[in-house]
Coordinates of C-alpha atoms in Angstrom, one line a residue:
M236 CA 111.8 113.9 86.7
A237 CA 112.8 110.4 85.7
V238 CA 111.4 106.9 85.1
Y239 CA 112.5 104.1 87.4
V240 CA 112.0 100.4 87.5
V241 CA 111.3 99.1 91.0
T242 CA 111.3 95.4 91.8
Y243 CA 111.4 93.5 95.0
K244 CA 111.3 90.0 96.6
L245 CA 109.2 89.7 99.7
S246 CA 110.3 87.4 102.4
A247 CA 106.8 86.5 103.3
P248 CA 104.7 86.7 100.1
E249 CA 101.6 85.7 101.9
K250 CA 101.8 88.7 104.2
E251 CA 99.7 91.6 103.2
Y252 CA 101.7 94.6 102.0
K253 CA 99.0 97.2 101.7
E254 CA 101.4 100.0 102.9
L255 CA 103.9 99.0 100.2
E256 CA 101.2 99.4 97.5
K257 CA 100.2 102.8 99.0
V258 CA 103.8 104.0 98.9
M259 CA 104.3 102.8 95.3
K260 CA 101.3 104.7 94.2
S261 CA 102.4 107.9 96.0
F262 CA 105.3 108.4 93.6
G263 CA 102.9 109.6 90.8
S264 CA 102.4 108.0 87.4
Y265 CA 103.1 104.3 87.4
S266 CA 102.6 101.0 85.5
K267 CA 102.3 97.7 87.3
R268 CA 101.6 94.6 85.1
F269 CA 103.8 92.0 86.8
D270 CA 103.9 90.9 90.4
S271 CA 106.6 92.9 92.3
F272 CA 107.6 94.9 89.2
W273 CA 106.6 98.6 88.9
I274 CA 107.7 101.4 86.6
V275 CA 107.3 104.8 88.1
D276 CA 107.6 108.3 86.6
T277 CA 108.5 110.6 89.4
Y278 CA 110.6 113.6 90.6
H279 CA 112.0 111.4 93.5
S280 CA 115.6 110.1 93.3
A281 CA 116.4 106.4 93.3
K282 CA 117.7 106.8 96.9
D283 CA 114.4 108.6 98.0
I284 CA 112.4 105.8 96.4
K285 CA 114.4 103.2 98.1
E286 CA 114.0 104.8 101.5
K287 CA 110.3 105.4 101.2
I288 CA 109.6 101.8 100.0
F289 CA 111.9 100.2 102.6
S290 CA 109.8 101.8 105.3
A291 CA 107.0 99.5 104.2
L292 CA 109.1 96.4 103.9
S293 CA 110.5 94.0 106.5
E294 CA 114.2 93.7 107.1
E295 CA 114.5 90.5 105.1
D296 CA 112.8 91.8 101.9
Q297 CA 114.9 92.6 98.9
L298 CA 114.6 95.7 96.8
F299 CA 116.1 97.1 93.6
V300 CA 115.5 100.5 92.1
I301 CA 117.1 101.6 88.8
E302 CA 116.5 104.6 86.5
T303 CA 115.5 103.6 82.9
K304 CA 116.0 105.5 79.8
K305 CA 113.9 106.0 76.6
H306 CA 115.6 103.1 74.8
W307 CA 114.1 99.9 76.1
S308 CA 113.0 96.6 74.6
S309 CA 110.4 94.0 75.7
R310 CA 108.7 90.8 74.5
N311 CA 105.2 89.6 75.4
T312 CA 104.8 92.5 77.7
P313 CA 101.3 93.4 78.6
D314 CA 99.9 96.1 76.3
G315 CA 99.1 98.5 79.1
M316 CA 102.8 98.7 80.1
V317 CA 104.0 99.2 76.6
K318 CA 101.4 102.0 76.0
W319 CA 102.4 103.6 79.3
L320 CA 106.1 103.5 78.3
K321 CA 105.4 104.9 74.9
S322 CA 103.3 107.8 76.3
S323 CA 104.6 111.3 75.4
R324 CA 104.0 112.1 79.1
R325 CA 107.1 110.0 80.1
T326 CA 110.0 112.0 81.4
F327 CA 112.9 109.9 80.2

């Protein structure tokens, strides 16, 4: 398993992306405290994540998926995200 940061820019932000949220939640444990920025702890690869998410996006939407490691830093980050990242359940 690994922890990934997933971020995206939607070409039509006013459009409802209910399927996107459903796909994101399907990866397992996640934290979402910012618009279009998720952290997921999953057994899927970055490529698998990209392909599953892209099926819920339009062709013009942008997507970036990157594996993150245990060493990270933040400032003024919502407490829930920091607590989630510091959890002993994370699989960095």
